[in-house]
mmCIF file of C-alpha atoms and ligand atoms in Angstrom:
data_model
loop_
_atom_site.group_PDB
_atom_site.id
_atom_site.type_symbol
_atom_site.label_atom_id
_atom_site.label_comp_id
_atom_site.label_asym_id
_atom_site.label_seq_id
_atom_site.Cartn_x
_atom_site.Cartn_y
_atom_site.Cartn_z
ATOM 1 C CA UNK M 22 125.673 49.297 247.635
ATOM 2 C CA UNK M 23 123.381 46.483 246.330
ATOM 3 C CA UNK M 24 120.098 47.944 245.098
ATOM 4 C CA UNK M 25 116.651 46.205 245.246
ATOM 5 C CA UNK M 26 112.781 46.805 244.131
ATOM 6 C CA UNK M 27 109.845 45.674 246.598
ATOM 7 C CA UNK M 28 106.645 46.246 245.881
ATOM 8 C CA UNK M 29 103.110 45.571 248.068
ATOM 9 C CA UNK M 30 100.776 44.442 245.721
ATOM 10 C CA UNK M 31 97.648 46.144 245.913
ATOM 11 C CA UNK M 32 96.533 42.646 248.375
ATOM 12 C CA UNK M 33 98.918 43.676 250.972
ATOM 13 C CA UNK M 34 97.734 47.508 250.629
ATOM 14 C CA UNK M 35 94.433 46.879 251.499
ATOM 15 C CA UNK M 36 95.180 44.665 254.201
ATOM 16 C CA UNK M 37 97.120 47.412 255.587
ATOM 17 C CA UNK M 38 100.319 45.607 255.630
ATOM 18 C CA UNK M 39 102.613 48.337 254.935
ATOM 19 C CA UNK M 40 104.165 49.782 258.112
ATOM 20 C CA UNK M 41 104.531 45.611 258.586
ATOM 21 C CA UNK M 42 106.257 44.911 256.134
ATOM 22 C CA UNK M 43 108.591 48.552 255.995
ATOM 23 C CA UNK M 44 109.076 46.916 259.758
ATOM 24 C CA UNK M 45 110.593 43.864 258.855
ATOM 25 C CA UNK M 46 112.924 44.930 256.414
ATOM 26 C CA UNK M 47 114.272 48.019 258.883
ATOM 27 C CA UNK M 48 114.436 45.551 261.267
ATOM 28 C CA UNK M 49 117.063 43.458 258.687
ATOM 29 C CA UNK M 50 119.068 46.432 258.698
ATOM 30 C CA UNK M 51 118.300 47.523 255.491
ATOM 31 C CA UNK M 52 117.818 51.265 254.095
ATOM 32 C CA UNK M 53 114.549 52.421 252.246
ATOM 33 C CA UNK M 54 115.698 54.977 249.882
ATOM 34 C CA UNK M 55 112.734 55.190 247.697
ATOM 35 C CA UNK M 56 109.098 54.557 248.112
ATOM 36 C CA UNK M 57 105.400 55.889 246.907
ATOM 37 C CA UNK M 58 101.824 54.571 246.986
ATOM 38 C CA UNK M 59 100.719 54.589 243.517
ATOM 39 C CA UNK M 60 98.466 52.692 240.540
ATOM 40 C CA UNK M 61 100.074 51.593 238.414
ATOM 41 C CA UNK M 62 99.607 51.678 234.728
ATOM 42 C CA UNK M 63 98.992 48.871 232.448
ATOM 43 C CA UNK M 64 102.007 49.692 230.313
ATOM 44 C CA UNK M 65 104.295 49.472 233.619
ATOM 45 C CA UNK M 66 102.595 46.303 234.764
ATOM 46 C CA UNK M 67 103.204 44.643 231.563
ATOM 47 C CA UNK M 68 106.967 45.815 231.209
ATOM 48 C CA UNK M 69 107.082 44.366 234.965
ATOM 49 C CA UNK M 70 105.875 40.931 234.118
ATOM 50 C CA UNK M 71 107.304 40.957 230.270
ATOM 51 C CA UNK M 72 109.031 37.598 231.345
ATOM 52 C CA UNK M 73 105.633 36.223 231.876
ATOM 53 C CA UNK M 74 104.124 37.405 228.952
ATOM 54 C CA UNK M 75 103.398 33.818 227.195
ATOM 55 C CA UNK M 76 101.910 32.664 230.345
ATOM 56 C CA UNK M 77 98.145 31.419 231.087
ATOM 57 C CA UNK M 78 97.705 33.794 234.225
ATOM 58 C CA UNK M 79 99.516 37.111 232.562
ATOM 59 C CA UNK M 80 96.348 38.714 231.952
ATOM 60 C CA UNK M 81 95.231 38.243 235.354
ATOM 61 C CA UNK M 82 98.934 38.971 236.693
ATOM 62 C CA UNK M 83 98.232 42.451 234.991
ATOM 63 C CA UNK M 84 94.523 43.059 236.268
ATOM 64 C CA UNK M 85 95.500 42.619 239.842
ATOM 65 C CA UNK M 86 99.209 44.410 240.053
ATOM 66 C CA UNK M 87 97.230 47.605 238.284
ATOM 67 C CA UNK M 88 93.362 46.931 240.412
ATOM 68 C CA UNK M 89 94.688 49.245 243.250
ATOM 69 C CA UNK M 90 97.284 51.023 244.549
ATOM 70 C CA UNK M 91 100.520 49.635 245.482
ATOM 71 C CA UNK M 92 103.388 50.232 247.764
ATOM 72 C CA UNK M 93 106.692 50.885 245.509
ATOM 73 C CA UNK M 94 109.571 50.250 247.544
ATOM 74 C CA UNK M 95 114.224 50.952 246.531
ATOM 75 C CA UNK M 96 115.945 49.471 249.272
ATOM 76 C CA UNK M 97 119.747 49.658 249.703
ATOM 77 C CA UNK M 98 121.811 46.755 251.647
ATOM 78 C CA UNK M 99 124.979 44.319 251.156
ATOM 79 C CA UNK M 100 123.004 41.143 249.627
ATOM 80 C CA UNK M 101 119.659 42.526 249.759
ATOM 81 C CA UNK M 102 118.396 41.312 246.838
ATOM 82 C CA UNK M 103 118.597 37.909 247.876
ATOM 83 C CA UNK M 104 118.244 38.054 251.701
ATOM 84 C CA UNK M 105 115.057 40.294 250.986
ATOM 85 C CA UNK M 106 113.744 37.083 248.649
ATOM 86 C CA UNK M 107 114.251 34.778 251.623
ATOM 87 C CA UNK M 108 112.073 37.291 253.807
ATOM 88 C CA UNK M 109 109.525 36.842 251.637
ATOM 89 C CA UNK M 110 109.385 33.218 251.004
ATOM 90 C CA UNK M 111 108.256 30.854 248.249
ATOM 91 C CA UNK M 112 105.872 32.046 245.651
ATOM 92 C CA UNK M 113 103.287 29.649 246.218
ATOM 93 C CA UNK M 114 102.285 30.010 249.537
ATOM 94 C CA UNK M 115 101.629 26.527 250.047
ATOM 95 C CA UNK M 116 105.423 26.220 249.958
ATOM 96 C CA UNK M 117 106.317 29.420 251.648
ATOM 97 C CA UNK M 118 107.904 28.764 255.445
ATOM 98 C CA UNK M 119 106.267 30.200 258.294
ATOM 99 C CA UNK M 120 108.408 33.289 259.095
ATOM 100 C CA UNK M 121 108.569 35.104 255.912
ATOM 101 C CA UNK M 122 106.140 37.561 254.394
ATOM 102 C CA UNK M 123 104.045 34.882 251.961
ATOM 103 C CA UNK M 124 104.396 32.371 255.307
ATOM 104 C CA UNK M 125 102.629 34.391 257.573
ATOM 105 C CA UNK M 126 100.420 36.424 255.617
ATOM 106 C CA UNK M 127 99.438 34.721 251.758
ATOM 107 C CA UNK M 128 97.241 31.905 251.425
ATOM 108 C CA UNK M 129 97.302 32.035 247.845
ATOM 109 C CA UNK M 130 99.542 32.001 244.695
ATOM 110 C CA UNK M 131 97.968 34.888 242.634
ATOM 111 C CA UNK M 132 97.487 37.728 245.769
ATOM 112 C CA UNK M 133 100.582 36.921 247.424
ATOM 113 C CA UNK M 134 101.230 39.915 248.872
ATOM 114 C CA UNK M 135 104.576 40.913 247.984
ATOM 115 C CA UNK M 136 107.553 40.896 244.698
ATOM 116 C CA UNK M 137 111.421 41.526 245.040
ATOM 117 C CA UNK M 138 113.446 41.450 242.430
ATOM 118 C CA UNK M 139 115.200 38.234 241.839
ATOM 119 C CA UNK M 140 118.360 39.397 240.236
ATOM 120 C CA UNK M 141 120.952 42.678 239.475
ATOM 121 C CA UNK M 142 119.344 42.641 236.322
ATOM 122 C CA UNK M 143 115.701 42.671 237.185
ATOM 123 C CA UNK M 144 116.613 45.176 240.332
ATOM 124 C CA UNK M 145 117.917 47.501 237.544
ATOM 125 C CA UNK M 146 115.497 47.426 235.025
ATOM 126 C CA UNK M 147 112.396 46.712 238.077
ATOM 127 C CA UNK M 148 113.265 49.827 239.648
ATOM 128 C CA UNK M 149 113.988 52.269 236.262
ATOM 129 C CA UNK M 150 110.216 51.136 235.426
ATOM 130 C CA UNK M 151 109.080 52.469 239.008
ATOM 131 C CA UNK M 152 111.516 55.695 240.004
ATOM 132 C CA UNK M 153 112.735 58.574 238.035
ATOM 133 C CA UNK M 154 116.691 58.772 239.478
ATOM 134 C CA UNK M 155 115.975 61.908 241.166
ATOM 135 C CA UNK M 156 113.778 59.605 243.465
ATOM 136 C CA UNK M 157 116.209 57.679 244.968
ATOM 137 C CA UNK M 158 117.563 59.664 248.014
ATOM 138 C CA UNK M 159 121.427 59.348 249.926
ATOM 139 C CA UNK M 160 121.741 58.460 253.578
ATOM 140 C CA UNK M 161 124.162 60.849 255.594
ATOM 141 C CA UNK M 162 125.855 57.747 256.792
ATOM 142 C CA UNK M 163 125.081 54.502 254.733
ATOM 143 C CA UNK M 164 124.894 50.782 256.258
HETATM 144 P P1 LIG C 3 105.983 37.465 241.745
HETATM 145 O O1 LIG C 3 107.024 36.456 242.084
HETATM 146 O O2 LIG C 3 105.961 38.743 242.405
HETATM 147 O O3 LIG C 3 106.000 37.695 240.165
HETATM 148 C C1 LIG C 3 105.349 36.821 239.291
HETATM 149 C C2 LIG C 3 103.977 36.617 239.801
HETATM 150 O O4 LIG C 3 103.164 35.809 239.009
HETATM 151 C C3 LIG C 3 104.032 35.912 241.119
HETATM 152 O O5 LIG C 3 104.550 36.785 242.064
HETATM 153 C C4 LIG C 3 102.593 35.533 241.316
HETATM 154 O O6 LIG C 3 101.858 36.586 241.883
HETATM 155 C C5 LIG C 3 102.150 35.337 239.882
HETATM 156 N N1 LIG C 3 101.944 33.932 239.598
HETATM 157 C C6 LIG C 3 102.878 32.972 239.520
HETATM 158 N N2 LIG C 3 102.289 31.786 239.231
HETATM 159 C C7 LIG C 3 100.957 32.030 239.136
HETATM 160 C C8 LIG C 3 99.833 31.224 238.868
HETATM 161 N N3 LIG C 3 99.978 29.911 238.622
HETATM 162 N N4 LIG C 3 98.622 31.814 238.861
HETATM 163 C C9 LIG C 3 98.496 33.143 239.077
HETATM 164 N N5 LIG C 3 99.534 33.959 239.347
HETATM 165 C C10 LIG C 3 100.744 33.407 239.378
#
């Protein structure tokens, strides 16, 4: 079963977001299988946005992801990595369609509420930075 890491950003936490957002992605039919509230550390937040490590807002990236706590989310469903990016819409808000998360709730780029992994890959190594294996719980009866 397809594996996937979603994470409120400490933007959405405040807002109190979270049972919103859990909501939608039940909703989808998907399966939460992991999750905790938790600050992050600046060694995690910089292994998360290693990728963006040469950029001009990295240091900023890394202040905000680590400023408060944040929703860590494993969720389980057949294409979930990718349906789960369409649910939450264009980075940029400006771009992001009414309907998903960064639609109806981001107005701008930086606090935009939400990540999911955009890959196998970055699901793998995303959620091995985030959960010990121990973490991630079975269903009785799967999707
Ligand atoms: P996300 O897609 O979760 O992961 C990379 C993040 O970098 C992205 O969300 C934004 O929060 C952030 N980001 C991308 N572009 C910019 C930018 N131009 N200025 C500030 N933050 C950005």
């Amino acid at each position: 079963m397809e594996k996937t890491f979603l994470m409120i950003k400490p933007d959405g936490v405040q807002r109190g977001l979270i049972g919103r957002l859990v909501q939608r992605f039940e909703d989808k039919g998907f399966q939460l299988i992991g999750s905790k509230l938790m600050v992050i550390t600046k060694e995690q937040a910089e292994t998360h946005y290693a990728e963006h490590k040469e950029k001009p807002f990295f240091g900023e990236l890394v202040q905000f992801i680590t400023s408060g706590p944040v929703f860590a989310m494993v969720w389980q469903g057949d294409n979930v990595i990718a349906l789960s990016r369409a649910m939450i819409g264009k980075t940029n808000p400006l771009d992001a369609a009414p309907g998903t998360i960064r639609g109806d709730y981001a107005v701008h780029t930086g606090n935009n509420i939400i990540h999911g992994s955009d890959s196998p890959e970055s699901a793998e190594r995303e959620i091995a930075n985030f959960f010990k294996p121990e973490e991630l719980l079975a269903y009785d009866r799967p999707l």
